[in-house]
Amino acid sequence: MESTTDTIRTYLEERFLFEFDDETTPDTDLFKAGVIDSFGYVRMMRFLESEFSLALDGDEILMNVLVSLNAIDEFVQKKLAGE
């Protein structure tokens, strides 16, 4: 079974047609790097909801902290743990 990090990483790389490497690391701000825009963010949020059976409220969607692979993974892990 794939880890949440691997699942999210695969989604990001396939959906947004890029690869994590020395320049685009798991801590890279994907907005500042030009990988994700606002439409991509909405798609990603819908993916997280469906893939991990998460219920995201408006405040969580608008938090604007889900900008890197590591930040997204940490958020998903907390939601799955019930935090």
mmCIF file of N, CA and C in Angstrom:
data_model
loop_
_atom_site.group_PDB
_atom_site.id
_atom_site.type_symbol
_atom_site.label_atom_id
_atom_site.label_comp_id
_atom_site.label_asym_id
_atom_site.label_seq_id
_atom_site.Cartn_x
_atom_site.Cartn_y
_atom_site.Cartn_z
ATOM 1 N N MET A 1 0.835 -1.182 0.000
ATOM 2 C CA MET A 1 0.000 0.000 0.000
ATOM 3 C C MET A 1 0.885 1.252 0.000
ATOM 4 N N GLU A 2 0.512 2.203 -0.817
ATOM 5 C CA GLU A 2 1.269 3.439 -0.952
ATOM 6 C C GLU A 2 1.047 4.342 0.262
ATOM 7 N N SER A 3 2.082 5.029 0.687
ATOM 8 C CA SER A 3 1.947 5.978 1.794
ATOM 9 C C SER A 3 1.177 7.210 1.313
ATOM 10 N N THR A 4 0.670 7.984 2.261
ATOM 11 C CA THR A 4 -0.036 9.207 1.864
ATOM 12 C C THR A 4 0.903 10.135 1.101
ATOM 13 N N THR A 5 2.145 10.215 1.544
ATOM 14 C CA THR A 5 3.116 11.069 0.853
ATOM 15 C C THR A 5 3.282 10.636 -0.595
ATOM 16 N N ASP A 6 3.439 9.334 -0.820
ATOM 17 C CA ASP A 6 3.620 8.825 -2.180
ATOM 18 C C ASP A 6 2.379 9.067 -3.033
ATOM 19 N N THR A 7 1.201 8.876 -2.450
ATOM 20 C CA THR A 7 -0.050 9.093 -3.178
ATOM 21 C C THR A 7 -0.175 10.550 -3.603
ATOM 22 N N ILE A 8 0.104 11.453 -2.680
ATOM 23 C CA ILE A 8 0.011 12.885 -2.978
ATOM 24 C C ILE A 8 1.076 13.282 -3.992
ATOM 25 N N ARG A 9 2.280 12.786 -3.803
ATOM 26 C CA ARG A 9 3.386 13.095 -4.722
ATOM 27 C C ARG A 9 3.044 12.637 -6.142
ATOM 28 N N THR A 10 2.554 11.414 -6.281
ATOM 29 C CA THR A 10 2.190 10.885 -7.593
ATOM 30 C C THR A 10 1.102 11.733 -8.230
ATOM 31 N N TYR A 11 0.087 12.084 -7.442
ATOM 32 C CA TYR A 11 -0.990 12.928 -7.964
ATOM 33 C C TYR A 11 -0.428 14.255 -8.475
ATOM 34 N N LEU A 12 0.368 14.920 -7.654
ATOM 35 C CA LEU A 12 0.912 16.223 -8.040
ATOM 36 C C LEU A 12 1.754 16.121 -9.304
ATOM 37 N N GLU A 13 2.620 15.118 -9.370
ATOM 38 C CA GLU A 13 3.497 14.971 -10.532
ATOM 39 C C GLU A 13 2.703 14.655 -11.794
ATOM 40 N N GLU A 14 1.691 13.795 -11.679
ATOM 41 C CA GLU A 14 0.916 13.416 -12.862
ATOM 42 C C GLU A 14 -0.056 14.511 -13.284
ATOM 43 N N ARG A 15 -0.710 15.137 -12.343
ATOM 44 C CA ARG A 15 -1.713 16.165 -12.653
ATOM 45 C C ARG A 15 -1.060 17.445 -13.181
ATOM 46 N N PHE A 16 0.059 17.822 -12.586
ATOM 47 C CA PHE A 16 0.669 19.106 -12.920
ATOM 48 C C PHE A 16 1.932 18.970 -13.776
ATOM 49 N N LEU A 17 2.196 17.741 -14.224
ATOM 50 C CA LEU A 17 3.251 17.457 -15.196
ATOM 51 C C LEU A 17 4.616 18.032 -14.824
ATOM 52 N N PHE A 18 5.077 17.651 -13.663
ATOM 53 C CA PHE A 18 6.419 18.026 -13.223
ATOM 54 C C PHE A 18 6.937 16.906 -12.340
ATOM 55 N N GLU A 19 8.203 16.976 -11.971
ATOM 56 C CA GLU A 19 8.789 15.991 -11.071
ATOM 57 C C GLU A 19 9.522 16.696 -9.945
ATOM 58 N N PHE A 20 9.414 16.127 -8.758
ATOM 59 C CA PHE A 20 10.215 16.627 -7.648
ATOM 60 C C PHE A 20 11.663 16.258 -7.931
ATOM 61 N N ASP A 21 12.562 17.197 -7.718
ATOM 62 C CA ASP A 21 13.983 16.972 -7.958
ATOM 63 C C ASP A 21 14.778 17.880 -7.025
ATOM 64 N N ASP A 22 16.025 18.146 -7.369
ATOM 65 C CA ASP A 22 16.871 18.993 -6.515
ATOM 66 C C ASP A 22 16.341 20.420 -6.392
ATOM 67 N N GLU A 23 15.679 20.911 -7.452
ATOM 68 C CA GLU A 23 15.161 22.279 -7.434
ATOM 69 C C GLU A 23 13.742 22.359 -6.884
ATOM 70 N N THR A 24 12.940 21.361 -7.161
ATOM 71 C CA THR A 24 11.563 21.315 -6.669
ATOM 72 C C THR A 24 11.491 20.187 -5.648
ATOM 73 N N THR A 25 11.726 20.543 -4.402
ATOM 74 C CA THR A 25 11.781 19.565 -3.314
ATOM 75 C C THR A 25 10.415 19.459 -2.638
ATOM 76 N N PRO A 26 10.243 18.506 -1.726
ATOM 77 C CA PRO A 26 8.980 18.401 -0.991
ATOM 78 C C PRO A 26 8.644 19.632 -0.149
ATOM 79 N N ASP A 27 9.600 20.534 0.058
ATOM 80 C CA ASP A 27 9.334 21.769 0.802
ATOM 81 C C ASP A 27 9.130 22.985 -0.105
ATOM 82 N N THR A 28 9.247 22.807 -1.403
ATOM 83 C CA THR A 28 9.083 23.913 -2.346
ATOM 84 C C THR A 28 7.646 24.413 -2.339
ATOM 85 N N ASP A 29 7.476 25.733 -2.311
ATOM 86 C CA ASP A 29 6.152 26.346 -2.441
ATOM 87 C C ASP A 29 5.719 26.158 -3.895
ATOM 88 N N LEU A 30 4.726 25.311 -4.114
ATOM 89 C CA LEU A 30 4.314 24.950 -5.468
ATOM 90 C C LEU A 30 3.634 26.100 -6.203
ATOM 91 N N PHE A 31 3.090 27.055 -5.465
ATOM 92 C CA PHE A 31 2.506 28.241 -6.097
ATOM 93 C C PHE A 31 3.613 29.156 -6.611
ATOM 94 N N LYS A 32 4.583 29.435 -5.752
ATOM 95 C CA LYS A 32 5.686 30.322 -6.146
ATOM 96 C C LYS A 32 6.521 29.718 -7.263
ATOM 97 N N ALA A 33 6.589 28.384 -7.301
ATOM 98 C CA ALA A 33 7.350 27.701 -8.351
ATOM 99 C C ALA A 33 6.566 27.627 -9.663
ATOM 100 N N GLY A 34 5.300 28.051 -9.641
ATOM 101 C CA GLY A 34 4.488 28.033 -10.853
ATOM 102 C C GLY A 34 3.910 26.677 -11.201
ATOM 103 N N VAL A 35 3.933 25.747 -10.255
ATOM 104 C CA VAL A 35 3.412 24.402 -10.502
ATOM 105 C C VAL A 35 1.891 24.391 -10.388
ATOM 106 N N ILE A 36 1.362 25.044 -9.364
ATOM 107 C CA ILE A 36 -0.076 25.048 -9.096
ATOM 108 C C ILE A 36 -0.593 26.482 -9.146
ATOM 109 N N ASP A 37 -1.790 26.642 -9.741
ATOM 110 C CA ASP A 37 -2.487 27.923 -9.679
ATOM 111 C C ASP A 37 -3.784 27.709 -8.897
ATOM 112 N N SER A 38 -4.646 28.698 -8.863
ATOM 113 C CA SER A 38 -5.862 28.585 -8.051
ATOM 114 C C SER A 38 -6.776 27.468 -8.533
ATOM 115 N N PHE A 39 -6.857 27.247 -9.835
ATOM 116 C CA PHE A 39 -7.681 26.152 -10.344
ATOM 117 C C PHE A 39 -7.086 24.802 -9.955
ATOM 118 N N GLY A 40 -5.780 24.706 -10.036
ATOM 119 C CA GLY A 40 -5.104 23.481 -9.624
ATOM 120 C C GLY A 40 -5.289 23.205 -8.147
ATOM 121 N N TYR A 41 -5.316 24.267 -7.357
ATOM 122 C CA TYR A 41 -5.525 24.130 -5.908
ATOM 123 C C TYR A 41 -6.893 23.517 -5.627
ATOM 124 N N VAL A 42 -7.919 23.993 -6.332
ATOM 125 C CA VAL A 42 -9.268 23.449 -6.148
ATOM 126 C C VAL A 42 -9.296 21.978 -6.551
ATOM 127 N N ARG A 43 -8.676 21.648 -7.668
ATOM 128 C CA ARG A 43 -8.604 20.238 -8.093
ATOM 129 C C ARG A 43 -7.905 19.381 -7.047
ATOM 130 N N MET A 44 -6.808 19.910 -6.512
ATOM 131 C CA MET A 44 -6.057 19.160 -5.508
ATOM 132 C C MET A 44 -6.899 18.936 -4.256
ATOM 133 N N MET A 45 -7.625 19.957 -3.818
ATOM 134 C CA MET A 45 -8.471 19.815 -2.632
ATOM 135 C C MET A 45 -9.532 18.745 -2.857
ATOM 136 N N ARG A 46 -10.125 18.731 -4.033
ATOM 137 C CA ARG A 46 -11.137 17.709 -4.357
ATOM 138 C C ARG A 46 -10.496 16.319 -4.372
ATOM 139 N N PHE A 47 -9.288 16.228 -4.894
ATOM 140 C CA PHE A 47 -8.566 14.956 -4.884
ATOM 141 C C PHE A 47 -8.344 14.480 -3.454
ATOM 142 N N LEU A 48 -7.881 15.368 -2.586
ATOM 143 C CA LEU A 48 -7.627 14.986 -1.191
ATOM 144 C C LEU A 48 -8.904 14.515 -0.517
ATOM 145 N N GLU A 49 -10.006 15.201 -0.789
ATOM 146 C CA GLU A 49 -11.288 14.796 -0.201
ATOM 147 C C GLU A 49 -11.689 13.403 -0.662
ATOM 148 N N SER A 50 -11.573 13.145 -1.958
ATOM 149 C CA SER A 50 -12.020 11.847 -2.471
ATOM 150 C C SER A 50 -11.036 10.722 -2.166
ATOM 151 N N GLU A 51 -9.757 10.977 -2.324
ATOM 152 C CA GLU A 51 -8.741 9.932 -2.126
ATOM 153 C C GLU A 51 -8.635 9.485 -0.674
ATOM 154 N N PHE A 52 -8.753 10.429 0.250
ATOM 155 C CA PHE A 52 -8.552 10.117 1.662
ATOM 156 C C PHE A 52 -9.838 10.207 2.485
ATOM 157 N N SER A 53 -10.973 10.338 1.799
ATOM 158 C CA SER A 53 -12.289 10.430 2.456
ATOM 159 C C SER A 53 -12.303 11.523 3.521
ATOM 160 N N LEU A 54 -11.803 12.686 3.148
ATOM 161 C CA LEU A 54 -11.748 13.817 4.069
ATOM 162 C C LEU A 54 -12.940 14.733 3.832
ATOM 163 N N ALA A 55 -13.401 15.348 4.892
ATOM 164 C CA ALA A 55 -14.415 16.393 4.790
ATOM 165 C C ALA A 55 -13.722 17.705 5.137
ATOM 166 N N LEU A 56 -13.534 18.536 4.138
ATOM 167 C CA LEU A 56 -12.842 19.804 4.340
ATOM 168 C C LEU A 56 -13.864 20.925 4.412
ATOM 169 N N ASP A 57 -13.719 21.790 5.406
ATOM 170 C CA ASP A 57 -14.633 22.926 5.491
ATOM 171 C C ASP A 57 -14.014 24.130 4.787
ATOM 172 N N GLY A 58 -14.809 25.157 4.603
ATOM 173 C CA GLY A 58 -14.361 26.342 3.878
ATOM 174 C C GLY A 58 -13.125 26.977 4.460
ATOM 175 N N ASP A 59 -13.044 27.029 5.786
ATOM 176 C CA ASP A 59 -11.868 27.630 6.423
ATOM 177 C C ASP A 59 -10.601 26.861 6.086
ATOM 178 N N GLU A 60 -10.690 25.534 6.077
ATOM 179 C CA GLU A 60 -9.512 24.717 5.762
ATOM 180 C C GLU A 60 -9.085 24.917 4.311
ATOM 181 N N ILE A 61 -10.064 25.044 3.441
ATOM 182 C CA ILE A 61 -9.755 25.235 2.026
ATOM 183 C C ILE A 61 -9.088 26.589 1.803
ATOM 184 N N LEU A 62 -9.504 27.582 2.567
ATOM 185 C CA LEU A 62 -8.984 28.937 2.388
ATOM 186 C C LEU A 62 -7.749 29.245 3.225
ATOM 187 N N MET A 63 -7.285 28.282 4.035
ATOM 188 C CA MET A 63 -6.132 28.516 4.909
ATOM 189 C C MET A 63 -4.884 28.912 4.140
ATOM 190 N N ASN A 64 -4.766 28.421 2.922
ATOM 191 C CA ASN A 64 -3.629 28.746 2.069
ATOM 192 C C ASN A 64 -2.290 28.316 2.664
ATOM 193 N N VAL A 65 -2.298 27.230 3.419
ATOM 194 C CA VAL A 65 -1.047 26.694 3.954
ATOM 195 C C VAL A 65 -0.612 25.435 3.205
ATOM 196 N N LEU A 66 -1.475 24.934 2.343
ATOM 197 C CA LEU A 66 -1.168 23.705 1.620
ATOM 198 C C LEU A 66 -0.388 24.040 0.355
ATOM 199 N N VAL A 67 0.837 24.486 0.557
ATOM 200 C CA VAL A 67 1.615 24.997 -0.563
ATOM 201 C C VAL A 67 2.769 24.090 -0.988
ATOM 202 N N SER A 68 3.118 23.110 -0.172
ATOM 203 C CA SER A 68 4.218 22.200 -0.513
ATOM 204 C C SER A 68 3.771 20.765 -0.261
ATOM 205 N N LEU A 69 4.488 19.829 -0.841
ATOM 206 C CA LEU A 69 4.168 18.420 -0.621
ATOM 207 C C LEU A 69 4.177 18.098 0.865
ATOM 208 N N ASN A 70 5.193 18.548 1.577
ATOM 209 C CA ASN A 70 5.273 18.246 3.009
ATOM 210 C C ASN A 70 4.127 18.874 3.788
ATOM 211 N N ALA A 71 3.745 20.105 3.454
ATOM 212 C CA ALA A 71 2.634 20.768 4.146
ATOM 213 C C ALA A 71 1.316 20.060 3.863
ATOM 214 N N ILE A 72 1.117 19.640 2.623
ATOM 215 C CA ILE A 72 -0.105 18.924 2.252
ATOM 216 C C ILE A 72 -0.164 17.598 2.988
ATOM 217 N N ASP A 73 0.940 16.867 2.990
ATOM 218 C CA ASP A 73 0.988 15.571 3.665
ATOM 219 C C ASP A 73 0.730 15.722 5.165
ATOM 220 N N GLU A 74 1.331 16.710 5.788
ATOM 221 C CA GLU A 74 1.124 16.940 7.223
ATOM 222 C C GLU A 74 -0.348 17.242 7.512
ATOM 223 N N PHE A 75 -0.964 18.052 6.671
ATOM 224 C CA PHE A 75 -2.380 18.383 6.823
ATOM 225 C C PHE A 75 -3.241 17.124 6.727
ATOM 226 N N VAL A 76 -2.988 16.301 5.707
ATOM 227 C CA VAL A 76 -3.762 15.067 5.517
ATOM 228 C C VAL A 76 -3.568 14.133 6.706
ATOM 229 N N GLN A 77 -2.334 13.977 7.164
ATOM 230 C CA GLN A 77 -2.068 13.104 8.315
ATOM 231 C C GLN A 77 -2.854 13.559 9.544
ATOM 232 N N LYS A 78 -2.892 14.868 9.794
ATOM 233 C CA LYS A 78 -3.639 15.396 10.939
ATOM 234 C C LYS A 78 -5.132 15.150 10.780
ATOM 235 N N LYS A 79 -5.651 15.353 9.577
ATOM 236 C CA LYS A 79 -7.080 15.115 9.335
ATOM 237 C C LYS A 79 -7.416 13.640 9.539
ATOM 238 N N LEU A 80 -6.554 12.759 9.055
ATOM 239 C CA LEU A 80 -6.802 11.325 9.207
ATOM 240 C C LEU A 80 -6.734 10.898 10.669
ATOM 241 N N ALA A 81 -5.938 11.611 11.462
ATOM 242 C CA ALA A 81 -5.813 11.309 12.892
ATOM 243 C C ALA A 81 -6.938 11.952 13.707
ATOM 244 N N GLY A 82 -7.800 12.702 13.019
ATOM 245 C CA GLY A 82 -8.928 13.315 13.704
ATOM 246 C C GLY A 82 -8.635 14.652 14.336
ATOM 247 N N GLU A 83 -7.537 15.252 13.976
ATOM 248 C CA GLU A 83 -7.180 16.569 14.548
ATOM 249 C C GLU A 83 -7.832 17.690 13.771
#
